[in-house]
CSV table of C-alpha atoms in Angstrom, one decimal:
chain,number,residue,atom,x,y,z
J,175,ASP,CA,86.6,-145.5,57.1
J,176,ALA,CA,88.2,-146.2,53.7
J,177,LYS,CA,89.4,-149.8,53.4
J,178,THR,CA,92.1,-149.0,50.8
J,179,THR,CA,95.6,-147.4,50.9
J,180,GLN,CA,97.0,-145.4,48.0
J,181,PRO,CA,100.1,-143.2,47.5
J,182,PRO,CA,99.2,-139.6,47.9
J,183,SER,CA,100.7,-138.5,44.6
J,184,MET,CA,102.3,-139.7,41.4
J,185,ASP,CA,103.8,-138.1,38.3
J,186,CYS,CA,103.5,-139.4,34.7
J,187,ALA,CA,104.8,-138.1,31.4
J,188,GLU,CA,102.3,-137.5,28.7
J,189,GLY,CA,101.9,-140.5,26.4
J,190,ARG,CA,103.3,-142.9,28.9
J,191,ALA,CA,101.4,-145.5,30.9
J,192,ALA,CA,100.3,-144.4,34.3
J,193,ASN,CA,100.1,-147.3,36.9
J,194,LEU,CA,98.3,-146.4,40.0
J,195,PRO,CA,98.5,-148.9,42.9
J,196,CYS,CA,96.0,-149.7,45.6
J,197,ASN,CA,96.3,-151.9,48.6
J,198,HIS,CA,93.1,-153.5,50.0
J,199,SER,CA,94.5,-156.2,52.2
J,200,THR,CA,91.3,-156.6,54.3
J,201,ILE,CA,89.1,-157.1,51.2
J,202,SER,CA,86.5,-159.9,51.6
J,203,GLY,CA,85.4,-162.4,49.0
J,204,ASN,CA,82.3,-160.6,47.9
J,205,GLU,CA,83.7,-157.1,47.8
J,206,TYR,CA,84.4,-155.4,44.5
J,207,VAL,CA,87.3,-152.9,43.7
J,208,TYR,CA,86.1,-149.7,42.0
J,209,TRP,CA,88.1,-146.8,40.7
J,210,TYR,CA,86.8,-143.3,40.3
J,211,ARG,CA,88.6,-140.1,39.4
J,212,GLN,CA,87.9,-136.4,40.2
J,213,ILE,CA,89.2,-133.7,38.0
J,214,HIS,CA,89.6,-130.4,39.7
J,215,SER,CA,86.3,-128.6,40.5
J,216,GLN,CA,84.2,-131.5,39.0
J,217,GLY,CA,82.3,-134.4,40.4
J,218,PRO,CA,83.9,-137.8,40.6
J,219,GLN,CA,83.7,-140.0,37.4
J,220,TYR,CA,83.5,-143.7,37.4
J,221,ILE,CA,86.4,-145.5,35.6
J,222,ILE,CA,86.2,-149.2,36.1
J,223,HIS,CA,85.5,-152.0,38.6
J,224,GLY,CA,86.3,-155.7,39.1
J,225,LEU,CA,86.0,-158.6,41.5
J,226,LYS,CA,88.7,-161.2,40.6
J,227,ASN,CA,89.5,-161.0,37.0
J,228,ASN,CA,91.4,-158.3,35.2
J,229,GLU,CA,89.1,-155.8,33.5
J,230,THR,CA,89.6,-153.4,30.6
J,231,ASN,CA,87.4,-150.7,29.1
J,232,GLU,CA,87.8,-147.7,26.9
J,233,MET,CA,89.3,-145.7,29.8
J,234,ALA,CA,91.6,-148.0,31.6
J,235,SER,CA,92.7,-151.5,32.7
J,236,LEU,CA,92.3,-153.0,36.1
J,237,ILE,CA,94.8,-155.6,37.3
J,238,ILE,CA,93.8,-157.4,40.5
J,239,THR,CA,96.4,-159.7,42.2
J,240,GLU,CA,95.5,-163.4,42.7
J,241,ASP,CA,95.1,-162.9,46.5
J,242,ARG,CA,93.0,-159.8,45.8
J,243,LYS,CA,94.9,-157.8,48.4
J,244,SER,CA,96.0,-155.2,45.9
J,245,SER,CA,95.2,-153.9,42.4
J,246,THR,CA,96.6,-151.5,39.8
J,247,LEU,CA,94.8,-149.1,37.6
J,248,ILE,CA,96.5,-148.6,34.3
J,249,LEU,CA,96.0,-145.7,32.0
J,250,PRO,CA,97.8,-146.9,28.9
J,251,HIS,CA,98.6,-143.6,27.3
J,252,ALA,CA,98.2,-140.8,29.8
J,253,THR,CA,97.2,-137.3,28.6
J,254,LEU,CA,97.2,-134.0,30.3
J,255,ARG,CA,93.4,-134.3,30.7
J,256,ASP,CA,94.1,-137.4,32.9
J,257,THR,CA,95.5,-135.1,35.7
J,258,ALA,CA,93.1,-135.8,38.6
J,259,VAL,CA,92.7,-137.4,42.0
J,260,TYR,CA,92.1,-141.2,41.5
J,261,TYR,CA,90.2,-143.1,44.2
J,262,CYS,CA,90.3,-146.8,44.8
J,263,ILE,CA,87.2,-148.0,46.6
J,264,VAL,CA,86.2,-151.4,48.0
J,265,ARG,CA,82.5,-152.0,48.1
J,266,LEU,CA,80.1,-154.8,48.7
J,267,SER,CA,78.0,-156.0,45.9
J,268,PRO,CA,74.6,-154.7,47.0
J,269,ALA,CA,72.5,-157.9,47.0
J,270,ASN,CA,69.1,-157.1,48.4
J,271,GLN,CA,70.3,-153.7,49.4
J,272,ALA,CA,69.6,-150.5,47.5
J,273,GLY,CA,71.4,-147.3,47.7
J,274,THR,CA,74.7,-148.4,49.1
J,275,ALA,CA,77.1,-145.5,48.9
J,276,LEU,CA,80.8,-145.2,48.2
J,277,ILE,CA,83.4,-144.6,50.9
J,278,PHE,CA,86.1,-142.4,49.5
J,279,GLY,CA,89.6,-142.2,50.9
J,280,LYS,CA,92.2,-139.5,50.1
J,281,GLY,CA,93.1,-141.0,46.7
J,282,THR,CA,96.2,-140.5,44.6
J,283,THR,CA,96.8,-137.2,42.8
J,284,LEU,CA,98.1,-138.0,39.4
J,285,SER,CA,99.9,-135.2,37.6
J,286,VAL,CA,100.5,-135.7,33.9
J,287,SER,CA,103.0,-133.4,32.3
J,288,SER,CA,104.2,-132.8,28.8
L,165,GLU,CA,69.9,-131.7,29.9
L,166,THR,CA,71.8,-134.9,30.4
L,167,GLY,CA,73.4,-136.7,33.3
L,168,VAL,CA,73.2,-135.2,36.7
L,169,THR,CA,72.7,-131.4,37.1
L,170,GLN,CA,73.0,-129.3,40.2
L,171,THR,CA,71.9,-125.8,40.9
L,172,PRO,CA,73.2,-123.4,41.9
L,173,ARG,CA,76.8,-124.0,41.1
L,174,HIS,CA,78.0,-121.4,43.6
L,175,LEU,CA,76.2,-120.2,46.7
L,176,VAL,CA,77.3,-117.7,49.4
L,177,MET,CA,75.0,-117.5,52.4
L,178,GLY,CA,75.0,-116.0,55.9
L,179,MET,CA,74.6,-118.1,59.0
L,180,THR,CA,71.0,-117.0,59.5
L,181,ASN,CA,69.9,-117.7,55.9
L,182,LYS,CA,67.8,-120.5,54.6
L,183,LYS,CA,68.7,-121.9,51.2
L,184,SER,CA,68.2,-125.1,49.2
L,185,LEU,CA,70.4,-127.0,46.8
L,186,LYS,CA,68.8,-128.8,43.9
L,187,CYS,CA,69.9,-131.9,42.1
L,188,GLU,CA,68.2,-133.5,39.1
L,189,GLN,CA,69.1,-136.7,37.3
L,190,HIS,CA,68.1,-137.4,33.8
L,191,LEU,CA,69.3,-141.0,33.7
L,192,GLY,CA,66.2,-142.9,35.0
L,193,HIS,CA,68.0,-144.0,38.1
L,194,ASN,CA,66.3,-145.1,41.4
L,195,ALA,CA,68.9,-144.0,44.0
L,196,MET,CA,70.3,-140.6,44.8
L,197,TYR,CA,73.0,-139.4,47.1
L,198,TRP,CA,74.4,-136.2,48.8
L,199,TYR,CA,78.1,-136.1,49.5
L,200,LYS,CA,80.1,-133.3,51.1
L,201,GLN,CA,83.7,-132.5,50.1
L,202,SER,CA,85.6,-130.1,52.4
L,203,ALA,CA,89.0,-128.8,51.6
L,204,LYS,CA,91.7,-131.4,51.9
L,205,LYS,CA,89.3,-134.0,53.2
L,206,PRO,CA,87.8,-137.1,51.5
L,207,LEU,CA,84.2,-137.1,50.2
L,208,GLU,CA,81.8,-137.8,53.0
L,209,LEU,CA,78.5,-139.4,52.4
L,210,MET,CA,75.6,-137.4,53.9
L,211,PHE,CA,72.3,-139.0,52.7
L,212,VAL,CA,71.2,-141.8,50.5
L,213,TYR,CA,67.7,-142.2,49.0
L,214,SER,CA,66.5,-145.3,47.2
L,215,LEU,CA,63.1,-145.3,45.6
L,216,GLU,CA,62.5,-141.9,47.2
L,217,GLU,CA,63.0,-143.3,50.7
L,218,ARG,CA,65.9,-142.4,52.9
L,219,VAL,CA,68.0,-145.5,53.6
L,220,GLU,CA,71.1,-144.0,55.2
L,221,ASN,CA,71.8,-140.9,57.2
L,222,ASN,CA,75.4,-140.6,58.3
L,223,SER,CA,74.8,-138.6,61.5
L,224,VAL,CA,74.5,-135.3,59.6
L,225,PRO,CA,73.5,-132.3,61.7
L,226,SER,CA,69.8,-131.3,61.6
L,227,ARG,CA,70.7,-128.0,59.9
L,228,PHE,CA,70.9,-130.1,56.8
L,229,SER,CA,67.5,-131.5,55.7
L,230,PRO,CA,67.2,-133.6,52.6
L,231,GLU,CA,64.1,-134.0,50.5
L,232,CYS,CA,63.4,-136.4,47.6
L,233,PRO,CA,60.0,-135.7,46.1
L,234,ASN,CA,60.5,-138.2,43.2
L,235,SER,CA,63.2,-140.4,41.8
L,236,SER,CA,64.6,-137.6,39.5
L,237,HIS,CA,64.9,-134.8,42.1
L,238,LEU,CA,66.8,-134.4,45.3
L,239,PHE,CA,67.0,-131.3,47.5
L,240,LEU,CA,69.2,-130.3,50.4
L,241,HIS,CA,67.6,-127.6,52.5
L,242,LEU,CA,70.1,-125.5,54.6
L,243,HIS,CA,69.4,-123.4,57.6
L,244,THR,CA,71.5,-121.7,60.3
L,245,LEU,CA,74.7,-123.1,58.8
L,246,GLN,CA,78.2,-122.6,60.3
L,247,PRO,CA,81.3,-121.5,58.5
L,248,GLU,CA,82.8,-125.0,58.8
L,249,ASP,CA,79.9,-126.1,56.5
L,250,SER,CA,81.5,-124.4,53.6
L,251,ALA,CA,82.4,-127.1,51.1
L,252,LEU,CA,81.6,-128.6,47.7
L,253,TYR,CA,78.3,-130.5,47.9
L,254,LEU,CA,78.0,-133.3,45.4
L,255,CYS,CA,74.9,-135.1,44.2
L,256,ALA,CA,75.1,-138.5,42.6
L,257,SER,CA,72.6,-141.1,41.3
L,258,SER,CA,72.7,-144.8,40.4
L,259,GLN,CA,70.5,-147.6,39.2
L,260,GLU,CA,70.5,-150.0,42.0
L,261,LEU,CA,69.0,-153.4,41.6
L,262,LEU,CA,67.1,-154.5,44.7
L,263,THR,CA,67.9,-158.2,44.3
L,264,GLY,CA,70.9,-160.0,42.9
L,265,ALA,CA,74.5,-159.2,42.9
L,266,GLN,CA,74.6,-156.3,40.4
L,267,TYR,CA,76.1,-152.9,40.8
L,268,TYR,CA,75.9,-149.9,38.6
L,269,GLU,CA,78.3,-147.0,38.8
L,270,GLN,CA,77.3,-143.7,40.4
L,271,TYR,CA,77.1,-140.7,38.3
L,272,PHE,CA,78.0,-137.4,40.0
L,273,GLY,CA,76.9,-133.9,39.3
L,274,PRO,CA,79.3,-131.0,39.1
L,275,GLY,CA,78.6,-129.9,42.6
L,276,THR,CA,77.6,-126.7,44.4
L,277,ARG,CA,80.4,-124.7,46.0
L,278,LEU,CA,78.9,-123.4,49.2
L,279,THR,CA,80.5,-120.6,51.3
L,280,VAL,CA,79.0,-119.7,54.6
L,281,THR,CA,79.9,-116.3,55.9
């Protein structure tokens, strides 16, 4: 079962920041938070991941609360092409274990409109 | 070809047919995965291969049979499927380190849309 809770849907105006929340209150100390997204009829795409510190890359920023029980994915300037289902996933760092797979929940459907 | 490719992209088969889905990764990864995505349901892990050995099988019915002949190729052989097996079948790959606390993201293919009639 997925260990995260996300709102089923969100709307965002084009050019504005999209802030997607995720609750993971049962996260343990060695579990990372990952975000993927799936655009309609395509395979999921990796966005970002983090453990404790906030992270930023060319796609998004990830803000993790100090107690690590929740996080927020931020798309700073959403475009129409960002319309997708966004998945927040909690996963163990695979020390000494190969091929650990992702457990997907239902995600948040983000709709960006002009 | 780059990334992860899957063929065919669409497949319609009868319940008595035998068919195979193919996945190829061009990323030099050492782990490959099959996922199933049914309508309005989350992605479900089916099989995991690491270094060409199956490491996880999530209680998938025997009518689905995976094969990983080398680190770049993964097959899913299908036989006597049921209509409820109609779904999007996604392949993914990753470079997993066998020691240490490192993780590399999974790269997904575009999927095969399977319809069982």
